[in-house]
XYZ file of N, CA and C in Angstrom:
396
model
N -19.958 10.178 -19.464
C -21.052 10.877 -18.954
C -20.690 12.254 -18.432
N -19.522 12.278 -17.809
C -19.105 13.576 -17.306
C -18.712 14.586 -18.400
N -18.153 14.044 -19.447
C -17.838 14.896 -20.648
C -19.036 15.476 -21.160
N -20.155 14.639 -21.267
C -21.417 15.197 -21.849
C -22.019 16.231 -20.916
N -21.959 15.986 -19.616
C -22.422 16.906 -18.656
C -21.682 18.244 -18.798
N -20.394 18.206 -18.955
C -19.618 19.429 -18.943
C -19.790 20.121 -20.340
N -20.177 19.429 -21.370
C -20.509 20.099 -22.631
C -21.833 20.884 -22.489
N -22.753 20.278 -21.732
C -24.095 20.923 -21.576
C -23.990 22.068 -20.600
N -23.102 21.902 -19.615
C -22.969 22.896 -18.462
C -21.423 23.123 -18.262
N -20.796 23.918 -19.136
C -19.361 24.173 -18.966
C -19.038 24.778 -17.652
N -17.969 24.371 -17.094
C -17.447 24.906 -15.857
C -15.958 25.161 -15.877
N -15.520 26.080 -15.153
C -14.049 26.341 -14.992
C -13.511 25.305 -14.120
N -12.207 25.099 -14.196
C -11.496 23.996 -13.453
C -11.673 24.195 -11.948
N -11.936 25.353 -11.495
C -12.042 25.674 -10.099
C -13.513 25.583 -9.565
N -14.421 25.402 -10.492
C -15.837 25.303 -10.137
C -16.291 23.921 -9.866
N -17.217 23.641 -8.927
C -17.682 22.309 -8.711
C -18.515 21.792 -9.858
N -18.455 20.502 -10.083
C -19.256 19.950 -11.199
C -20.702 19.698 -10.784
N -20.835 19.250 -9.620
C -22.226 18.950 -9.122
C -22.649 20.035 -8.163
N -23.697 20.725 -8.525
C -24.149 21.875 -7.689
C -25.588 21.759 -7.292
N -26.007 22.502 -6.267
C -27.429 22.513 -5.944
C -28.107 23.676 -6.743
N -29.352 23.996 -6.412
C -30.085 24.946 -7.208
C -29.501 26.398 -6.988
N -28.700 26.585 -6.007
C -28.042 27.894 -5.771
C -26.727 28.036 -6.400
N -26.235 26.989 -7.085
C -24.959 27.011 -7.644
C -23.765 26.653 -6.747
N -24.177 26.302 -5.508
C -23.226 25.836 -4.521
C -22.825 24.291 -4.677
N -21.727 23.849 -4.138
C -21.439 22.443 -4.287
C -22.545 21.564 -3.669
N -22.857 20.527 -4.338
C -23.852 19.634 -3.875
C -23.418 18.925 -2.534
N -24.194 19.114 -1.529
C -23.906 18.497 -0.237
C -24.388 17.135 -0.052
N -24.178 16.532 1.118
C -24.558 15.171 1.326
C -26.069 15.018 1.238
N -26.814 15.912 1.838
C -28.330 15.816 1.743
C -28.789 15.985 0.335
N -28.161 16.881 -0.379
C -28.529 17.075 -1.839
C -28.255 15.799 -2.661
N -27.075 15.153 -2.343
C -26.766 13.962 -3.087
C -27.778 12.862 -2.741
N -28.092 12.700 -1.444
C -29.158 11.632 -1.103
C -30.458 11.955 -1.791
N -30.865 13.229 -1.846
C -32.138 13.606 -2.482
C -32.114 13.227 -3.996
N -31.013 13.577 -4.711
C -30.900 13.268 -6.132
C -30.831 11.748 -6.357
N -30.124 11.084 -5.459
C -30.058 9.565 -5.560
C -31.400 8.987 -5.441
N -32.131 9.431 -4.495
C -33.496 8.858 -4.298
C -34.431 9.133 -5.565
N -34.230 10.298 -6.187
C -34.986 10.598 -7.419
C -34.547 9.580 -8.525
N -33.283 9.364 -8.690
C -32.806 8.469 -9.775
C -33.175 7.045 -9.464
N -33.151 6.612 -8.236
C -33.533 5.223 -7.824
C -35.028 5.102 -8.147
N -35.855 6.061 -7.771
C -37.290 5.985 -8.076
C -37.470 5.818 -9.587
N -36.859 6.664 -10.362
C -36.950 6.593 -11.803
C -36.567 5.231 -12.372
N -35.409 4.731 -11.839
C -34.868 3.503 -12.331
C -35.768 2.268 -11.907
N -36.442 2.446 -10.776
C -37.356 1.383 -10.313
C -38.511 1.043 -11.233
N -38.864 2.120 -12.035
C -39.977 1.873 -12.971
C -39.540 0.871 -14.075
N -38.265 0.824 -14.428
C -37.784 -0.100 -15.394
C -37.246 -1.414 -14.798
N -36.803 -1.293 -13.509
C -36.214 -2.407 -12.787
C -36.898 -2.445 -11.489
N -38.077 -3.114 -11.337
C -38.786 -3.077 -10.096
C -38.090 -3.723 -8.936
N -37.117 -4.636 -9.157
C -36.399 -5.286 -8.079
C -35.536 -4.220 -7.284
N -35.279 -3.091 -7.846
C -34.618 -2.040 -7.093
C -35.414 -1.548 -5.936
N -36.626 -1.733 -5.986
C -37.572 -1.309 -4.836
C -37.190 -1.999 -3.597
N -36.760 -3.253 -3.682
C -36.407 -4.006 -2.466
C -34.947 -3.817 -2.098
N -34.222 -3.102 -2.756
C -32.751 -2.798 -2.455
C -32.580 -1.541 -1.649
N -31.635 -1.557 -0.805
C -31.353 -0.281 -0.055
C -30.199 0.412 -0.793
N -30.512 1.410 -1.619
C -29.493 2.095 -2.337
C -29.235 3.396 -1.640
N -27.980 3.479 -1.152
C -27.515 4.631 -0.340
C -26.149 5.123 -0.882
N -25.801 6.347 -0.461
C -24.470 6.865 -0.922
C -23.381 5.936 -0.335
N -23.627 5.477 0.883
C -22.536 4.558 1.531
C -22.348 3.299 0.657
N -23.381 2.759 0.103
C -23.267 1.577 -0.740
C -22.323 1.880 -1.918
N -22.477 3.084 -2.544
C -21.521 3.394 -3.654
C -20.168 3.514 -3.106
N -19.960 4.184 -1.976
C -18.639 4.365 -1.367
C -17.987 2.955 -1.052
N -18.760 2.055 -0.526
C -18.294 0.801 -0.100
C -17.904 -0.018 -1.422
N -18.728 0.047 -2.405
C -18.498 -0.726 -3.661
C -17.232 -0.202 -4.349
N -17.084 1.150 -4.261
C -15.917 1.736 -4.895
C -14.671 1.289 -4.179
N -14.693 1.284 -2.861
C -13.528 0.927 -2.081
C -13.138 -0.489 -2.283
N -14.138 -1.422 -2.357
C -13.873 -2.792 -2.617
C -13.268 -2.947 -3.994
N -13.741 -2.279 -5.000
C -13.171 -2.331 -6.348
C -11.767 -1.874 -6.397
N -11.557 -0.783 -5.641
C -10.134 -0.316 -5.604
C -9.184 -1.281 -5.033
N -9.607 -1.933 -3.940
C -8.862 -3.013 -3.287
C -8.544 -4.103 -4.267
N -9.642 -4.535 -4.964
C -9.544 -5.616 -5.984
C -8.593 -5.239 -7.157
N -8.537 -3.958 -7.450
C -7.712 -3.432 -8.509
C -6.228 -3.286 -8.087
N -5.932 -3.518 -6.805
C -4.581 -3.496 -6.304
C -4.142 -2.123 -5.736
N -5.054 -1.234 -5.611
C -4.702 0.086 -5.061
C -4.270 -0.085 -3.582
N -3.229 0.595 -3.173
C -2.730 0.473 -1.816
C -3.805 0.991 -0.825
N -3.949 0.263 0.266
C -4.976 0.541 1.297
C -4.788 1.931 1.875
N -3.519 2.335 2.039
C -3.313 3.733 2.600
C -3.776 4.785 1.695
N -3.685 4.575 0.345
C -4.197 5.568 -0.620
C -5.764 5.568 -0.539
N -6.361 4.453 -0.392
C -7.864 4.417 -0.286
C -8.234 5.053 1.018
N -7.498 4.816 2.035
C -7.781 5.454 3.407
C -7.815 6.952 3.249
N -6.766 7.449 2.645
C -6.711 8.913 2.429
C -7.807 9.470 1.594
N -8.145 8.692 0.529
C -9.162 9.192 -0.370
C -10.540 9.187 0.287
N -10.806 8.193 1.140
C -12.097 8.083 1.796
C -12.099 8.938 3.042
N -10.978 9.477 3.489
C -10.972 10.345 4.668
C -11.011 9.543 5.922
N -10.602 8.331 5.982
C -10.650 7.556 7.241
C -9.447 7.940 8.137
N -9.709 8.082 9.356
C -8.652 8.477 10.371
C -7.791 7.210 10.570
N -8.330 6.056 10.618
C -7.653 4.834 11.002
C -7.522 3.923 9.758
N -6.422 3.268 9.637
C -6.248 2.194 8.566
C -7.112 1.012 8.858
N -7.444 0.763 10.133
C -8.317 -0.366 10.479
C -9.649 -0.238 9.853
N -10.217 0.929 9.705
C -11.468 1.228 9.117
C -11.421 0.770 7.656
N -10.346 1.159 6.959
C -10.207 0.857 5.560
C -9.980 -0.649 5.360
N -9.323 -1.241 6.299
C -9.033 -2.699 6.137
C -10.281 -3.587 6.121
N -11.441 -3.016 6.627
C -12.689 -3.661 6.471
C -13.083 -3.982 5.044
N -12.716 -2.989 4.146
C -12.984 -3.185 2.785
C -12.159 -4.341 2.161
N -10.950 -4.375 2.584
C -10.021 -5.452 2.107
C -10.562 -6.820 2.598
N -11.009 -6.812 3.847
C -11.523 -8.085 4.357
C -12.763 -8.506 3.699
N -13.613 -7.602 3.386
C -14.848 -7.873 2.573
C -14.435 -8.469 1.251
N -13.465 -7.913 0.670
C -13.042 -8.415 -0.649
C -12.436 -9.875 -0.503
N -11.668 -10.047 0.537
C -11.088 -11.400 0.735
C -12.168 -12.452 1.010
N -13.203 -11.994 1.687
C -14.219 -12.928 1.980
C -15.021 -13.352 0.704
N -15.208 -12.367 -0.193
C -15.828 -12.664 -1.484
C -14.939 -13.677 -2.252
N -13.638 -13.428 -2.274
C -12.810 -14.381 -2.919
C -12.822 -15.773 -2.356
N -12.790 -15.806 -1.041
C -12.870 -17.123 -0.310
C -14.121 -17.847 -0.755
N -15.248 -17.256 -0.739
C -16.536 -17.819 -1.114
C -16.463 -18.329 -2.543
N -15.882 -17.526 -3.397
C -15.837 -17.900 -4.841
C -14.908 -19.150 -4.987
N -13.790 -19.175 -4.312
C -12.888 -20.299 -4.334
C -13.536 -21.580 -3.796
N -14.316 -21.429 -2.710
C -14.983 -22.567 -2.155
C -16.027 -23.162 -3.121
N -16.731 -22.279 -3.816
C -17.749 -22.723 -4.817
C -17.085 -23.493 -5.967
N -15.918 -22.920 -6.411
C -15.258 -23.568 -7.516
C -14.670 -24.951 -7.023
N -14.166 -24.975 -5.778
C -13.570 -26.225 -5.218
C -14.589 -27.320 -5.137
N -15.886 -26.903 -4.791
C -16.950 -27.876 -4.673
C -17.318 -28.483 -6.103
N -17.341 -27.642 -7.080
C -17.624 -28.103 -8.433
C -16.487 -29.010 -8.995
N -15.223 -28.585 -8.726
C -14.081 -29.407 -9.165
C -14.074 -30.749 -8.531
N -14.417 -30.802 -7.190
C -14.396 -32.098 -6.506
C -15.451 -33.087 -7.065
N -16.486 -32.474 -7.568
C -17.617 -33.332 -8.038
C -17.271 -33.921 -9.433
N -16.356 -33.292 -10.173
C -15.996 -33.761 -11.442
C -15.043 -34.969 -11.393
N -14.934 -35.699 -12.540
C -14.010 -36.847 -12.548
C -12.537 -36.292 -12.537
N -11.657 -37.067 -11.954
C -10.282 -36.663 -11.913
C -9.704 -36.568 -13.286
N -8.828 -35.626 -13.509
C -8.189 -35.508 -14.844
C -7.361 -36.644 -15.150
N -7.159 -36.960 -16.395
C -6.485 -38.167 -16.913
C -4.966 -38.106 -16.480
N -4.469 -36.911 -16.428
C -3.000 -36.838 -16.007
C -2.696 -37.281 -14.598
N -3.745 -37.229 -13.798
C -3.559 -37.703 -12.397
C -3.380 -39.266 -12.353
N -3.841 -39.902 -13.333
C -3.754 -41.399 -13.408
C -2.432 -41.867 -13.998
N -1.646 -40.881 -14.622
C -0.460 -41.239 -15.195
C 0.688 -41.184 -14.277
N 1.224 -42.265 -13.837
C 2.274 -42.347 -12.799
C 3.583 -41.648 -13.239
N 3.904 -41.694 -14.514
C 5.103 -41.065 -15.053
C 5.030 -39.493 -14.922
N 3.861 -38.967 -15.219
C 3.685 -37.527 -15.074
C 3.737 -37.112 -13.619
N 3.118 -37.831 -12.713
C 3.194 -37.574 -11.312
C 4.577 -37.664 -10.693
N 5.331 -38.632 -11.185
C 6.709 -38.729 -10.768
C 7.617 -37.595 -11.225
N 7.387 -37.238 -12.486
C 8.075 -36.082 -13.012
C 7.744 -34.759 -12.295
N 6.423 -34.579 -11.947
C 6.045 -33.344 -11.198
C 6.651 -33.355 -9.840
N 6.631 -34.557 -9.171
C 7.386 -34.608 -7.834
C 8.789 -34.284 -7.881
N 9.480 -34.574 -9.010
C 10.899 -34.378 -9.151
C 11.267 -32.893 -9.231
N 10.244 -32.063 -9.608
C 10.466 -30.653 -9.772
C 10.673 -30.070 -8.463
């Protein structure tokens, strides 16, 4: 999408990609304004968006959680997000760990409800596994 945008509106490497109507870099309020426009347009096709709170912070939070999940070091994410304290960035890691815990608990419940695997009934296999 960025490549298509830059084909339509070429920019020098030193120029901002997203600009306001005056050609200045798009600020926070401009971003919120454009986001609200796009959400309103998207709501016409996906009415459930109307009940969602779509904010720039949600994008920032989701991106940080995905970076954590991808294994990016927390200190790199902290620098990229501009956090003064590593504790602030660790909240994203905690949120990701909470998601993992809930997913594992859900799988554990499903597995417990199923019949035990046949290998668990085989004493020879269990003895062999214990010997490892």
